[in-house]
């Protein structure tokens, strides 16, 4: 996912949606059919922004304070010259100063007490006052309402089970379509993501978001997790001058090394992943106008990303318990600057194949070559396109790996396009038959776990690995977040992953 900054509710609320923004965006002036008639709803709308002076992202959270509804239409008005650029988690349009957001097919149902998030990007000049006239289905929101008689749902809990035994994490390699340990036994990686190392350093807020100590790792182990994916930042690792000296270079690398050692000591496989990278992208989905590694870019950059992987691989080449995940969420096929076939050539080869990019990109082959140039034999994960949700051409464009230690990475959320068994059977099953399949991020923005329950069952049937996003104490519907406390207390969403991991034994 595009990782949030916990400093602002706006960015946190956006994160649950933008992972699949390429397939959810509705451009300015998009012609929408007349919204269906929906029942009136007592509602609360929370609004927040992340403003950079000439533009902003807006995050809206609609909470239903009345009877359940099967569809919603939000309207509100700006007082200035704010103009819609794109939006997600709803069908956004604008007429004059009035903005309308209509639910998508998959997020129209709002039970009593239920909430839904949507986000959009706007440009403006002059003043940018917050709107106040929110209405859902024609009913004014944020009015005094009687409290709902429906009590909040309490997550079902199960007694704690014995955590996995301590001891060193296993050395790993690929054998056919399996990950195996030194004795040839099959290993499936099932665990969590631990976000923070990709954004805190470049925002001047430290190196991590929340504790990364022995107690926090023990809490992760108590869920029966055996893998933790650790998102990283290339600017911070390489010590570039845009990062606070206290959080870059040697200090950052030491913090990563200390956490890797702590995970391994507890029998947990560390997955090191390049999440935020360099490169000035000024294209149609531009969401942070900087070359610095301050957001998710469409592709890794040729200037710094290969060097990042040469250094990381050199640091851990003698430790094959560490897995490398080359790049978080490539999305060249969502840019509308190259056709679908060309976008997959860009994904693999970078450089001149990435027509229309505003910086030189490195392909997955470039990054894999950088790793192998150090002599590192570690298992490497290469994520698919379309924010890692598309594996349709992964086998055809598979990077060449002299060691054979290559796995396919895939991300899946309930708001992605490949989100049902028919797509999984068509796209994922053929990949899982040939190479190890690791769902590096799974989750949903419903504050529940019905989607991930279904997905984990399918992945179990196909011997795949999976890791929930994310072990951070953010709002479960905007992160989504697995926990409400670093002692391992789950959110309603996180309870599904926890109980499934514990039942897996």
GROMACS .gro file of C-alpha atoms in nm:
model
  505
    1UNK     CA    1   0.000   0.000   0.000
    2UNK     CA    2   0.092   0.361  -0.022
    3UNK     CA    3   0.194   0.410   0.337
    4UNK     CA    4   0.038   0.685   0.548
    5UNK     CA    5   0.186   0.937   0.780
    6UNK     CA    6   0.026   0.888   1.121
    7UNK     CA    7   0.067   1.263   1.180
    8UNK     CA    8  -0.245   1.345   0.981
    9UNK     CA    9  -0.579   1.174   0.963
   10UNK     CA   10  -0.608   1.275   0.600
   11UNK     CA   11  -0.321   1.069   0.470
   12UNK     CA   12  -0.411   0.775   0.691
   13UNK     CA   13  -0.764   0.777   0.558
   14UNK     CA   14  -0.640   0.784   0.202
   15UNK     CA   15  -0.414   0.485   0.230
   16UNK     CA   16  -0.680   0.216   0.232
   17UNK     CA   17  -0.799   0.336  -0.108
   18UNK     CA   18  -0.500   0.443  -0.312
   19UNK     CA   19  -0.344   0.102  -0.337
   20UNK     CA   20  -0.577   0.042  -0.632
   21UNK     CA   21  -0.625   0.403  -0.737
   22UNK     CA   22  -0.545   0.327  -1.097
   23UNK     CA   23  -0.862   0.123  -1.133
   24UNK     CA   24  -1.080   0.346  -0.913
   25UNK     CA   25  -0.998   0.695  -1.038
   26UNK     CA   26  -1.276   0.908  -1.187
   27UNK     CA   27  -1.132   1.212  -1.363
   28UNK     CA   28  -1.257   1.567  -1.350
   29UNK     CA   29  -1.569   1.617  -1.551
   30UNK     CA   30  -1.643   1.246  -1.577
   31UNK     CA   31  -1.999   1.191  -1.690
   32UNK     CA   32  -2.187   0.981  -1.439
   33UNK     CA   33  -2.534   0.842  -1.463
   34UNK     CA   34  -2.790   0.985  -1.228
   35UNK     CA   35  -2.740   0.828  -0.885
   36UNK     CA   36  -2.996   0.573  -0.784
   37UNK     CA   37  -3.255   0.681  -0.531
   38UNK     CA   38  -3.136   0.585  -0.185
   39UNK     CA   39  -3.300   0.592   0.153
   40UNK     CA   40  -3.241   0.893   0.375
   41UNK     CA   41  -2.976   0.832   0.637
   42UNK     CA   42  -2.879   0.999   0.965
   43UNK     CA   43  -2.511   1.056   0.911
   44UNK     CA   44  -2.184   1.191   1.035
   45UNK     CA   45  -1.917   1.308   0.790
   46UNK     CA   46  -1.559   1.366   0.902
   47UNK     CA   47  -1.345   1.569   0.662
   48UNK     CA   48  -0.969   1.630   0.663
   49UNK     CA   49  -0.705   1.745   0.415
   50UNK     CA   50  -0.337   1.723   0.338
   51UNK     CA   51  -0.264   2.064   0.180
   52UNK     CA   52   0.054   2.171  -0.003
   53UNK     CA   53  -0.052   2.522  -0.108
   54UNK     CA   54  -0.163   2.468  -0.467
   55UNK     CA   55  -0.347   2.143  -0.416
   56UNK     CA   56  -0.464   1.900  -0.153
   57UNK     CA   57  -0.597   1.554  -0.087
   58UNK     CA   58  -0.933   1.536   0.087
   59UNK     CA   59  -1.039   1.242   0.303
   60UNK     CA   60  -1.404   1.192   0.393
   61UNK     CA   61  -1.542   0.933   0.634
   62UNK     CA   62  -1.918   0.871   0.627
   63UNK     CA   63  -2.065   0.706   0.936
   64UNK     CA   64  -2.424   0.581   0.926
   65UNK     CA   65  -2.611   0.682   1.243
   66UNK     CA   66  -2.948   0.556   1.121
   67UNK     CA   67  -3.100   0.242   0.971
   68UNK     CA   68  -2.894   0.031   0.731
   69UNK     CA   69  -2.883   0.152   0.370
   70UNK     CA   70  -2.785  -0.025   0.048
   71UNK     CA   71  -2.644   0.279  -0.132
   72UNK     CA   72  -2.520   0.629  -0.058
   73UNK     CA   73  -2.457   0.959  -0.234
   74UNK     CA   74  -2.252   1.227  -0.058
   75UNK     CA   75  -2.275   1.594  -0.160
   76UNK     CA   76  -2.095   1.901  -0.032
   77UNK     CA   77  -1.976   2.240  -0.162
   78UNK     CA   78  -1.654   2.441  -0.160
   79UNK     CA   79  -1.652   2.819  -0.123
   80UNK     CA   80  -1.340   2.876  -0.334
   81UNK     CA   81  -1.202   2.760  -0.669
   82UNK     CA   82  -1.115   2.404  -0.568
   83UNK     CA   83  -1.120   2.174  -0.871
   84UNK     CA   84  -1.142   1.795  -0.865
   85UNK     CA   85  -0.848   1.608  -1.022
   86UNK     CA   86  -0.929   1.248  -0.935
   87UNK     CA   87  -1.089   1.039  -0.664
   88UNK     CA   88  -1.112   0.687  -0.526
   89UNK     CA   89  -1.340   0.462  -0.320
   90UNK     CA   90  -1.636   0.631  -0.489
   91UNK     CA   91  -1.744   0.789  -0.817
   92UNK     CA   92  -1.645   1.154  -0.780
   93UNK     CA   93  -1.778   1.443  -0.991
   94UNK     CA   94  -1.800   1.820  -0.960
   95UNK     CA   95  -2.045   2.079  -1.091
   96UNK     CA   96  -1.944   2.434  -1.009
   97UNK     CA   97  -1.856   2.432  -0.641
   98UNK     CA   98  -2.066   2.124  -0.562
   99UNK     CA   99  -1.894   1.787  -0.526
  100UNK     CA  100  -2.084   1.459  -0.552
  101UNK     CA  101  -1.954   1.116  -0.451
  102UNK     CA  102  -2.158   0.805  -0.534
  103UNK     CA  103  -2.075   0.468  -0.382
  104UNK     CA  104  -1.898   0.199  -0.579
  105UNK     CA  105  -2.074  -0.134  -0.628
  106UNK     CA  106  -1.864  -0.292  -0.354
  107UNK     CA  107  -1.900  -0.029  -0.078
  108UNK     CA  108  -2.263   0.080  -0.103
  109UNK     CA  109  -2.396  -0.113   0.196
  110UNK     CA  110  -2.377   0.077   0.522
  111UNK     CA  111  -2.514  -0.099   0.831
  112UNK     CA  112  -2.610   0.098   1.137
  113UNK     CA  113  -2.286   0.227   1.285
  114UNK     CA  114  -2.095   0.135   0.970
  115UNK     CA  115  -1.845   0.369   0.809
  116UNK     CA  116  -1.690   0.412   0.466
  117UNK     CA  117  -1.393   0.619   0.354
  118UNK     CA  118  -1.330   0.794   0.023
  119UNK     CA  119  -1.059   1.028  -0.097
  120UNK     CA  120  -0.980   1.267  -0.380
  121UNK     CA  121  -0.719   1.511  -0.503
  122UNK     CA  122  -0.795   1.875  -0.583
  123UNK     CA  123  -0.612   2.180  -0.714
  124UNK     CA  124  -0.683   2.535  -0.595
  125UNK     CA  125  -0.550   2.886  -0.543
  126UNK     CA  126  -0.631   3.136  -0.271
  127UNK     CA  127  -0.831   3.016   0.027
  128UNK     CA  128  -0.909   2.651   0.096
  129UNK     CA  129  -1.180   2.656   0.361
  130UNK     CA  130  -1.327   2.326   0.474
  131UNK     CA  131  -1.680   2.255   0.352
  132UNK     CA  132  -1.960   2.229   0.609
  133UNK     CA  133  -2.276   2.140   0.414
  134UNK     CA  134  -2.237   1.764   0.397
  135UNK     CA  135  -2.542   1.559   0.305
  136UNK     CA  136  -2.591   1.189   0.238
  137UNK     CA  137  -2.888   1.079   0.027
  138UNK     CA  138  -3.022   1.433   0.056
  139UNK     CA  139  -3.018   1.440   0.437
  140UNK     CA  140  -2.796   1.695   0.612
  141UNK     CA  141  -2.521   1.532   0.817
  142UNK     CA  142  -2.349   1.618   1.144
  143UNK     CA  143  -2.681   1.705   1.306
  144UNK     CA  144  -2.770   1.595   1.658
  145UNK     CA  145  -2.896   1.237   1.642
  146UNK     CA  146  -3.020   0.986   1.891
  147UNK     CA  147  -2.762   0.719   1.971
  148UNK     CA  148  -2.811   0.394   1.790
  149UNK     CA  149  -2.976   0.115   1.986
  150UNK     CA  150  -2.759  -0.135   1.803
  151UNK     CA  151  -2.456  -0.213   2.017
  152UNK     CA  152  -2.116  -0.214   1.847
  153UNK     CA  153  -1.996  -0.548   1.729
  154UNK     CA  154  -1.743  -0.706   1.961
  155UNK     CA  155  -1.476  -0.913   1.785
  156UNK     CA  156  -1.490  -1.280   1.862
  157UNK     CA  157  -1.183  -1.380   2.057
  158UNK     CA  158  -1.017  -1.712   2.112
  159UNK     CA  159  -0.785  -1.811   2.394
  160UNK     CA  160  -0.417  -1.747   2.326
  161UNK     CA  161  -0.224  -2.039   2.192
  162UNK     CA  162   0.137  -2.125   2.252
  163UNK     CA  163   0.354  -1.897   2.034
  164UNK     CA  164   0.589  -2.056   1.784
  165UNK     CA  165   0.914  -2.174   1.935
  166UNK     CA  166   1.206  -1.935   1.950
  167UNK     CA  167   1.537  -1.996   1.779
  168UNK     CA  168   1.684  -1.879   1.454
  169UNK     CA  169   1.462  -1.815   1.154
  170UNK     CA  170   1.511  -2.080   0.883
  171UNK     CA  171   1.750  -2.041   0.595
  172UNK     CA  172   1.538  -2.035   0.280
  173UNK     CA  173   1.564  -2.127  -0.086
  174UNK     CA  174   1.327  -2.210  -0.370
  175UNK     CA  175   1.253  -2.566  -0.475
  176UNK     CA  176   1.006  -2.576  -0.762
  177UNK     CA  177   0.700  -2.388  -0.643
  178UNK     CA  178   0.791  -2.414  -0.274
  179UNK     CA  179   1.000  -2.227  -0.026
  180UNK     CA  180   1.210  -2.480   0.167
  181UNK     CA  181   1.443  -2.475   0.464
  182UNK     CA  182   1.793  -2.621   0.485
  183UNK     CA  183   1.655  -2.974   0.535
  184UNK     CA  184   1.419  -2.947   0.237
  185UNK     CA  185   1.104  -2.900   0.445
  186UNK     CA  186   0.831  -2.678   0.302
  187UNK     CA  187   0.805  -2.331   0.455
  188UNK     CA  188   0.503  -2.105   0.417
  189UNK     CA  189   0.542  -1.747   0.530
  190UNK     CA  190   0.233  -1.628   0.717
  191UNK     CA  191   0.252  -1.312   0.917
  192UNK     CA  192   0.221  -0.935   0.913
  193UNK     CA  193   0.362  -0.615   0.767
  194UNK     CA  194   0.532  -0.369   1.001
  195UNK     CA  195   0.501  -0.028   0.839
  196UNK     CA  196   0.702   0.278   0.944
  197UNK     CA  197   1.052   0.241   0.804
  198UNK     CA  198   0.935   0.369   0.468
  199UNK     CA  199   0.793   0.704   0.583
  200UNK     CA  200   0.897   0.813   0.934
  201UNK     CA  201   1.261   0.884   0.844
  202UNK     CA  202   1.190   1.094   0.536
  203UNK     CA  203   0.926   1.292   0.728
  204UNK     CA  204   1.166   1.371   1.012
  205UNK     CA  205   0.974   1.167   1.268
  206UNK     CA  206   1.234   0.904   1.358
  207UNK     CA  207   1.306   0.572   1.194
  208UNK     CA  208   1.003   0.364   1.296
  209UNK     CA  209   0.636   0.419   1.375
  210UNK     CA  210   0.580   0.271   1.718
  211UNK     CA  211   0.788   0.020   1.917
  212UNK     CA  212   1.020  -0.227   1.745
  213UNK     CA  213   1.143  -0.392   2.065
  214UNK     CA  214   1.137  -0.743   2.209
  215UNK     CA  215   0.792  -0.699   2.361
  216UNK     CA  216   0.641  -0.591   2.030
  217UNK     CA  217   0.797  -0.888   1.850
  218UNK     CA  218   0.668  -1.122   2.119
  219UNK     CA  219   0.321  -0.981   2.056
  220UNK     CA  220   0.357  -1.063   1.687
  221UNK     CA  221   0.473  -1.415   1.775
  222UNK     CA  222   0.167  -1.458   1.997
  223UNK     CA  223  -0.044  -1.451   1.680
  224UNK     CA  224   0.153  -1.752   1.551
  225UNK     CA  225   0.313  -1.531   1.284
  226UNK     CA  226   0.637  -1.656   1.132
  227UNK     CA  227   0.719  -1.368   0.893
  228UNK     CA  228   0.730  -0.988   0.908
  229UNK     CA  229   0.758  -0.770   0.599
  230UNK     CA  230   0.956  -0.451   0.670
  231UNK     CA  231   0.900  -0.164   0.421
  232UNK     CA  232   1.209   0.054   0.365
  233UNK     CA  233   1.303   0.388   0.210
  234UNK     CA  234   1.590   0.417  -0.040
  235UNK     CA  235   1.674   0.780   0.046
  236UNK     CA  236   1.704   0.694   0.415
  237UNK     CA  237   1.912   0.381   0.358
  238UNK     CA  238   2.147   0.556   0.115
  239UNK     CA  239   2.180   0.864   0.336
  240UNK     CA  240   2.062   1.125   0.086
  241UNK     CA  241   2.074   1.487   0.196
  242UNK     CA  242   1.696   1.537   0.199
  243UNK     CA  243   1.672   1.314   0.509
  244UNK     CA  244   1.746   1.432   0.863
  245UNK     CA  245   2.103   1.317   0.946
  246UNK     CA  246   1.976   1.146   1.260
  247UNK     CA  247   1.758   0.912   1.054
  248UNK     CA  248   1.968   0.836   0.747
  249UNK     CA  249   2.266   0.632   0.635
  250UNK     CA  250   2.445   0.437   0.905
  251UNK     CA  251   2.185   0.516   1.172
  252UNK     CA  252   1.901   0.389   0.954
  253UNK     CA  253   2.094   0.080   0.843
  254UNK     CA  254   2.179  -0.008   1.203
  255UNK     CA  255   1.815   0.022   1.307
  256UNK     CA  256   1.713  -0.210   1.025
  257UNK     CA  257   1.988  -0.455   1.117
  258UNK     CA  258   1.888  -0.457   1.482
  259UNK     CA  259   1.524  -0.531   1.394
  260UNK     CA  260   1.622  -0.805   1.149
  261UNK     CA  261   1.833  -0.969   1.420
  262UNK     CA  262   1.549  -0.946   1.672
  263UNK     CA  263   1.302  -1.106   1.431
  264UNK     CA  264   1.542  -1.387   1.344
  265UNK     CA  265   1.618  -1.453   1.709
  266UNK     CA  266   1.246  -1.512   1.758
  267UNK     CA  267   1.219  -1.752   1.465
  268UNK     CA  268   1.052  -1.494   1.238
  269UNK     CA  269   1.151  -1.451   0.873
  270UNK     CA  270   1.232  -1.085   0.789
  271UNK     CA  271   1.123  -0.965   0.444
  272UNK     CA  272   1.305  -0.644   0.350
  273UNK     CA  273   1.115  -0.445   0.090
  274UNK     CA  274   1.176  -0.124  -0.110
  275UNK     CA  275   0.856   0.073  -0.053
  276UNK     CA  276   0.931   0.441  -0.122
  277UNK     CA  277   1.188   0.531  -0.387
  278UNK     CA  278   1.330   0.826  -0.579
  279UNK     CA  279   1.221   0.973  -0.914
  280UNK     CA  280   1.011   1.276  -1.013
  281UNK     CA  281   0.684   1.149  -1.162
  282UNK     CA  282   0.468   1.430  -1.299
  283UNK     CA  283   0.211   1.216  -1.475
  284UNK     CA  284  -0.162   1.177  -1.453
  285UNK     CA  285  -0.171   1.029  -1.101
  286UNK     CA  286   0.088   1.259  -0.946
  287UNK     CA  287   0.027   1.264  -0.573
  288UNK     CA  288   0.355   1.404  -0.439
  289UNK     CA  289   0.541   1.647  -0.661
  290UNK     CA  290   0.894   1.562  -0.548
  291UNK     CA  291   1.176   1.343  -0.670
  292UNK     CA  292   1.248   1.242  -0.312
  293UNK     CA  293   1.133   0.907  -0.174
  294UNK     CA  294   0.824   1.051  -0.010
  295UNK     CA  295   0.552   0.846  -0.179
  296UNK     CA  296   0.484   0.538  -0.388
  297UNK     CA  297   0.629   0.585  -0.740
  298UNK     CA  298   0.505   0.394  -1.048
  299UNK     CA  299   0.841   0.219  -1.090
  300UNK     CA  300   1.173   0.210  -0.904
  301UNK     CA  301   1.426   0.465  -1.030
  302UNK     CA  302   1.745   0.375  -1.214
  303UNK     CA  303   1.946   0.638  -1.024
  304UNK     CA  304   1.920   0.499  -0.671
  305UNK     CA  305   1.710   0.181  -0.651
  306UNK     CA  306   1.975  -0.058  -0.793
  307UNK     CA  307   2.235   0.087  -0.555
  308UNK     CA  308   1.993   0.044  -0.267
  309UNK     CA  309   1.963  -0.325  -0.350
  310UNK     CA  310   2.339  -0.371  -0.402
  311UNK     CA  311   2.396  -0.236  -0.052
  312UNK     CA  312   2.111  -0.428   0.113
  313UNK     CA  313   2.212  -0.752  -0.059
  314UNK     CA  314   2.577  -0.704   0.037
  315UNK     CA  315   2.472  -0.653   0.399
  316UNK     CA  316   2.263  -0.973   0.414
  317UNK     CA  317   2.414  -1.203   0.152
  318UNK     CA  318   2.550  -1.431   0.423
  319UNK     CA  319   2.210  -1.458   0.588
  320UNK     CA  320   1.964  -1.646   0.367
  321UNK     CA  321   1.699  -1.628   0.639
  322UNK     CA  322   1.636  -1.276   0.505
  323UNK     CA  323   1.404  -1.244   0.204
  324UNK     CA  324   1.419  -0.949  -0.038
  325UNK     CA  325   1.103  -0.794  -0.189
  326UNK     CA  326   1.223  -0.583  -0.484
  327UNK     CA  327   0.958  -0.312  -0.506
  328UNK     CA  328   0.632  -0.253  -0.327
  329UNK     CA  329   0.366  -0.184  -0.590
  330UNK     CA  330   0.469  -0.120  -0.951
  331UNK     CA  331   0.188   0.023  -1.159
  332UNK     CA  332   0.312   0.112  -1.511
  333UNK     CA  333  -0.003  -0.037  -1.664
  334UNK     CA  334  -0.219   0.218  -1.478
  335UNK     CA  335  -0.045   0.528  -1.613
  336UNK     CA  336  -0.219   0.556  -1.951
  337UNK     CA  337   0.115   0.647  -2.112
  338UNK     CA  338   0.190   0.304  -2.259
  339UNK     CA  339  -0.020   0.012  -2.374
  340UNK     CA  340  -0.064  -0.301  -2.164
  341UNK     CA  341   0.199  -0.512  -2.341
  342UNK     CA  342   0.452  -0.229  -2.324
  343UNK     CA  343   0.383  -0.174  -1.956
  344UNK     CA  344   0.492  -0.529  -1.878
  345UNK     CA  345   0.815  -0.478  -2.075
  346UNK     CA  346   0.865  -0.165  -1.865
  347UNK     CA  347   0.799  -0.370  -1.552
  348UNK     CA  348   1.071  -0.619  -1.639
  349UNK     CA  349   1.334  -0.410  -1.820
  350UNK     CA  350   1.280  -0.046  -1.718
  351UNK     CA  351   1.475   0.217  -1.912
  352UNK     CA  352   1.359   0.291  -2.266
  353UNK     CA  353   1.075   0.041  -2.232
  354UNK     CA  354   0.904   0.275  -1.985
  355UNK     CA  355   0.773   0.519  -2.243
  356UNK     CA  356   0.607   0.825  -2.095
  357UNK     CA  357   0.773   0.819  -1.752
  358UNK     CA  358   0.935   1.145  -1.639
  359UNK     CA  359   1.235   0.974  -1.481
  360UNK     CA  360   1.449   0.677  -1.583
  361UNK     CA  361   1.306   0.363  -1.432
  362UNK     CA  362   1.478   0.044  -1.326
  363UNK     CA  363   1.301  -0.280  -1.411
  364UNK     CA  364   1.264  -0.587  -1.194
  365UNK     CA  365   1.549  -0.745  -1.390
  366UNK     CA  366   1.776  -0.450  -1.303
  367UNK     CA  367   1.701  -0.481  -0.933
  368UNK     CA  368   1.742  -0.859  -0.935
  369UNK     CA  369   2.074  -0.822  -1.117
  370UNK     CA  370   2.187  -0.572  -0.852
  371UNK     CA  371   2.110  -0.825  -0.578
  372UNK     CA  372   2.283  -1.113  -0.754
  373UNK     CA  373   2.590  -0.903  -0.844
  374UNK     CA  374   2.687  -0.918  -0.475
  375UNK     CA  375   2.680  -1.296  -0.468
  376UNK     CA  376   2.364  -1.297  -0.257
  377UNK     CA  377   2.162  -1.619  -0.290
  378UNK     CA  378   1.867  -1.493  -0.081
  379UNK     CA  379   1.511  -1.560  -0.193
  380UNK     CA  380   1.385  -1.261  -0.392
  381UNK     CA  381   1.020  -1.163  -0.442
  382UNK     CA  382   0.915  -0.976  -0.757
  383UNK     CA  383   0.571  -0.811  -0.727
  384UNK     CA  384   0.333  -0.791  -1.021
  385UNK     CA  385   0.193  -0.480  -1.189
  386UNK     CA  386  -0.121  -0.275  -1.117
  387UNK     CA  387  -0.014  -0.208  -0.758
  388UNK     CA  388   0.102  -0.572  -0.740
  389UNK     CA  389  -0.253  -0.697  -0.800
  390UNK     CA  390  -0.195  -0.815  -1.161
  391UNK     CA  391   0.005  -1.132  -1.223
  392UNK     CA  392  -0.142  -1.205  -1.567
  393UNK     CA  393   0.193  -1.162  -1.748
  394UNK     CA  394   0.426  -1.249  -1.461
  395UNK     CA  395   0.530  -1.587  -1.598
  396UNK     CA  396   0.573  -1.453  -1.952
  397UNK     CA  397   0.788  -1.162  -1.832
  398UNK     CA  398   0.957  -1.340  -1.541
  399UNK     CA  399   1.303  -1.194  -1.472
  400UNK     CA  400   1.598  -1.425  -1.529
  401UNK     CA  401   1.754  -1.544  -1.204
  402UNK     CA  402   2.071  -1.756  -1.218
  403UNK     CA  403   2.008  -1.889  -0.866
  404UNK     CA  404   1.646  -1.993  -0.924
  405UNK     CA  405   1.554  -1.836  -0.590
  406UNK     CA  406   1.274  -1.618  -0.726
  407UNK     CA  407   0.917  -1.595  -0.594
  408UNK     CA  408   0.612  -1.408  -0.723
  409UNK     CA  409   0.466  -1.138  -0.500
  410UNK     CA  410   0.101  -1.028  -0.508
  411UNK     CA  411  -0.112  -0.782  -0.312
  412UNK     CA  412  -0.483  -0.819  -0.255
  413UNK     CA  413  -0.746  -0.595  -0.098
  414UNK     CA  414  -1.122  -0.601  -0.124
  415UNK     CA  415  -1.108  -0.286  -0.340
  416UNK     CA  416  -0.866  -0.427  -0.601
  417UNK     CA  417  -0.991  -0.551  -0.935
  418UNK     CA  418  -0.862  -0.909  -0.891
  419UNK     CA  419  -1.066  -0.983  -0.581
  420UNK     CA  420  -1.259  -1.305  -0.637
  421UNK     CA  421  -1.191  -1.673  -0.688
  422UNK     CA  422  -1.251  -1.659  -1.064
  423UNK     CA  423  -0.969  -1.408  -1.106
  424UNK     CA  424  -0.748  -1.594  -0.861
  425UNK     CA  425  -0.803  -1.920  -1.046
  426UNK     CA  426  -0.722  -1.756  -1.378
  427UNK     CA  427  -0.423  -1.540  -1.278
  428UNK     CA  428  -0.273  -1.679  -0.960
  429UNK     CA  429  -0.314  -2.055  -0.980
  430UNK     CA  430  -0.087  -2.093  -1.288
  431UNK     CA  431   0.182  -1.886  -1.115
  432UNK     CA  432   0.152  -2.082  -0.790
  433UNK     CA  433   0.201  -2.404  -0.986
  434UNK     CA  434   0.545  -2.293  -1.106
  435UNK     CA  435   0.700  -2.064  -0.842
  436UNK     CA  436   0.636  -1.981  -0.477
  437UNK     CA  437   0.349  -1.732  -0.446
  438UNK     CA  438   0.368  -1.479  -0.160
  439UNK     CA  439   0.074  -1.245  -0.100
  440UNK     CA  440   0.293  -0.979   0.058
  441UNK     CA  441  -0.006  -0.764   0.153
  442UNK     CA  442  -0.363  -0.869   0.214
  443UNK     CA  443  -0.637  -0.671   0.381
  444UNK     CA  444  -0.970  -0.493   0.360
  445UNK     CA  445  -1.109  -0.154   0.453
  446UNK     CA  446  -1.433  -0.283   0.603
  447UNK     CA  447  -1.316  -0.314   0.966
  448UNK     CA  448  -1.415  -0.677   0.925
  449UNK     CA  449  -1.244  -0.985   0.784
  450UNK     CA  450  -1.489  -1.158   0.552
  451UNK     CA  451  -1.276  -1.082   0.245
  452UNK     CA  452  -0.946  -1.189   0.399
  453UNK     CA  453  -1.108  -1.504   0.540
  454UNK     CA  454  -1.211  -1.608   0.189
  455UNK     CA  455  -0.876  -1.511   0.043
  456UNK     CA  456  -0.669  -1.694   0.307
  457UNK     CA  457  -0.871  -2.010   0.249
  458UNK     CA  458  -0.793  -1.992  -0.124
  459UNK     CA  459  -0.423  -1.925  -0.060
  460UNK     CA  460  -0.408  -2.216   0.185
  461UNK     CA  461  -0.554  -2.446  -0.079
  462UNK     CA  462  -0.275  -2.343  -0.319
  463UNK     CA  463   0.011  -2.358  -0.071
  464UNK     CA  464   0.078  -1.985  -0.089
  465UNK     CA  465   0.218  -1.750   0.173
  466UNK     CA  466   0.047  -1.432   0.297
  467UNK     CA  467   0.101  -1.135   0.527
  468UNK     CA  468  -0.162  -0.897   0.662
  469UNK     CA  469  -0.132  -0.521   0.630
  470UNK     CA  470  -0.044  -0.381   0.882
  471UNK     CA  471   0.087  -0.417   1.240
  472UNK     CA  472   0.035  -0.048   1.321
  473UNK     CA  473  -0.221   0.119   1.545
  474UNK     CA  474  -0.407   0.313   1.276
  475UNK     CA  475  -0.777   0.315   1.201
  476UNK     CA  476  -0.860  -0.034   1.074
  477UNK     CA  477  -1.069   0.106   0.789
  478UNK     CA  478  -0.815   0.355   0.661
  479UNK     CA  479  -0.487   0.164   0.697
  480UNK     CA  480  -0.613  -0.097   0.729
  481UNK     CA  481  -0.467  -0.173   1.069
  482UNK     CA  482  -0.449  -0.513   1.235
  483UNK     CA  483  -0.408  -0.388   1.591
  484UNK     CA  484  -0.535  -0.124   1.829
  485UNK     CA  485  -0.242  -0.169   2.068
  486UNK     CA  486   0.115  -0.290   2.023
  487UNK     CA  487   0.050  -0.556   2.286
  488UNK     CA  488  -0.129  -0.742   2.004
  489UNK     CA  489  -0.489  -0.641   2.077
  490UNK     CA  490  -0.656  -0.688   1.738
  491UNK     CA  491  -0.898  -0.466   1.557
  492UNK     CA  492  -1.212  -0.636   1.430
  493UNK     CA  493  -1.028  -0.680   1.100
  494UNK     CA  494  -0.712  -0.806   1.268
  495UNK     CA  495  -0.901  -1.066   1.470
  496UNK     CA  496  -0.965  -1.258   1.149
  497UNK     CA  497  -0.597  -1.289   1.063
  498UNK     CA  498  -0.496  -1.364   1.421
  499UNK     CA  499  -0.750  -1.642   1.465
  500UNK     CA  500  -0.663  -1.791   1.126
  501UNK     CA  501  -0.289  -1.794   1.201
  502UNK     CA  502  -0.348  -1.952   1.539
  503UNK     CA  503  -0.570  -2.220   1.391
  504UNK     CA  504  -0.306  -2.299   1.131
  505UNK     CA  505  -0.083  -2.444   1.401
   0.00000   0.00000   0.00000
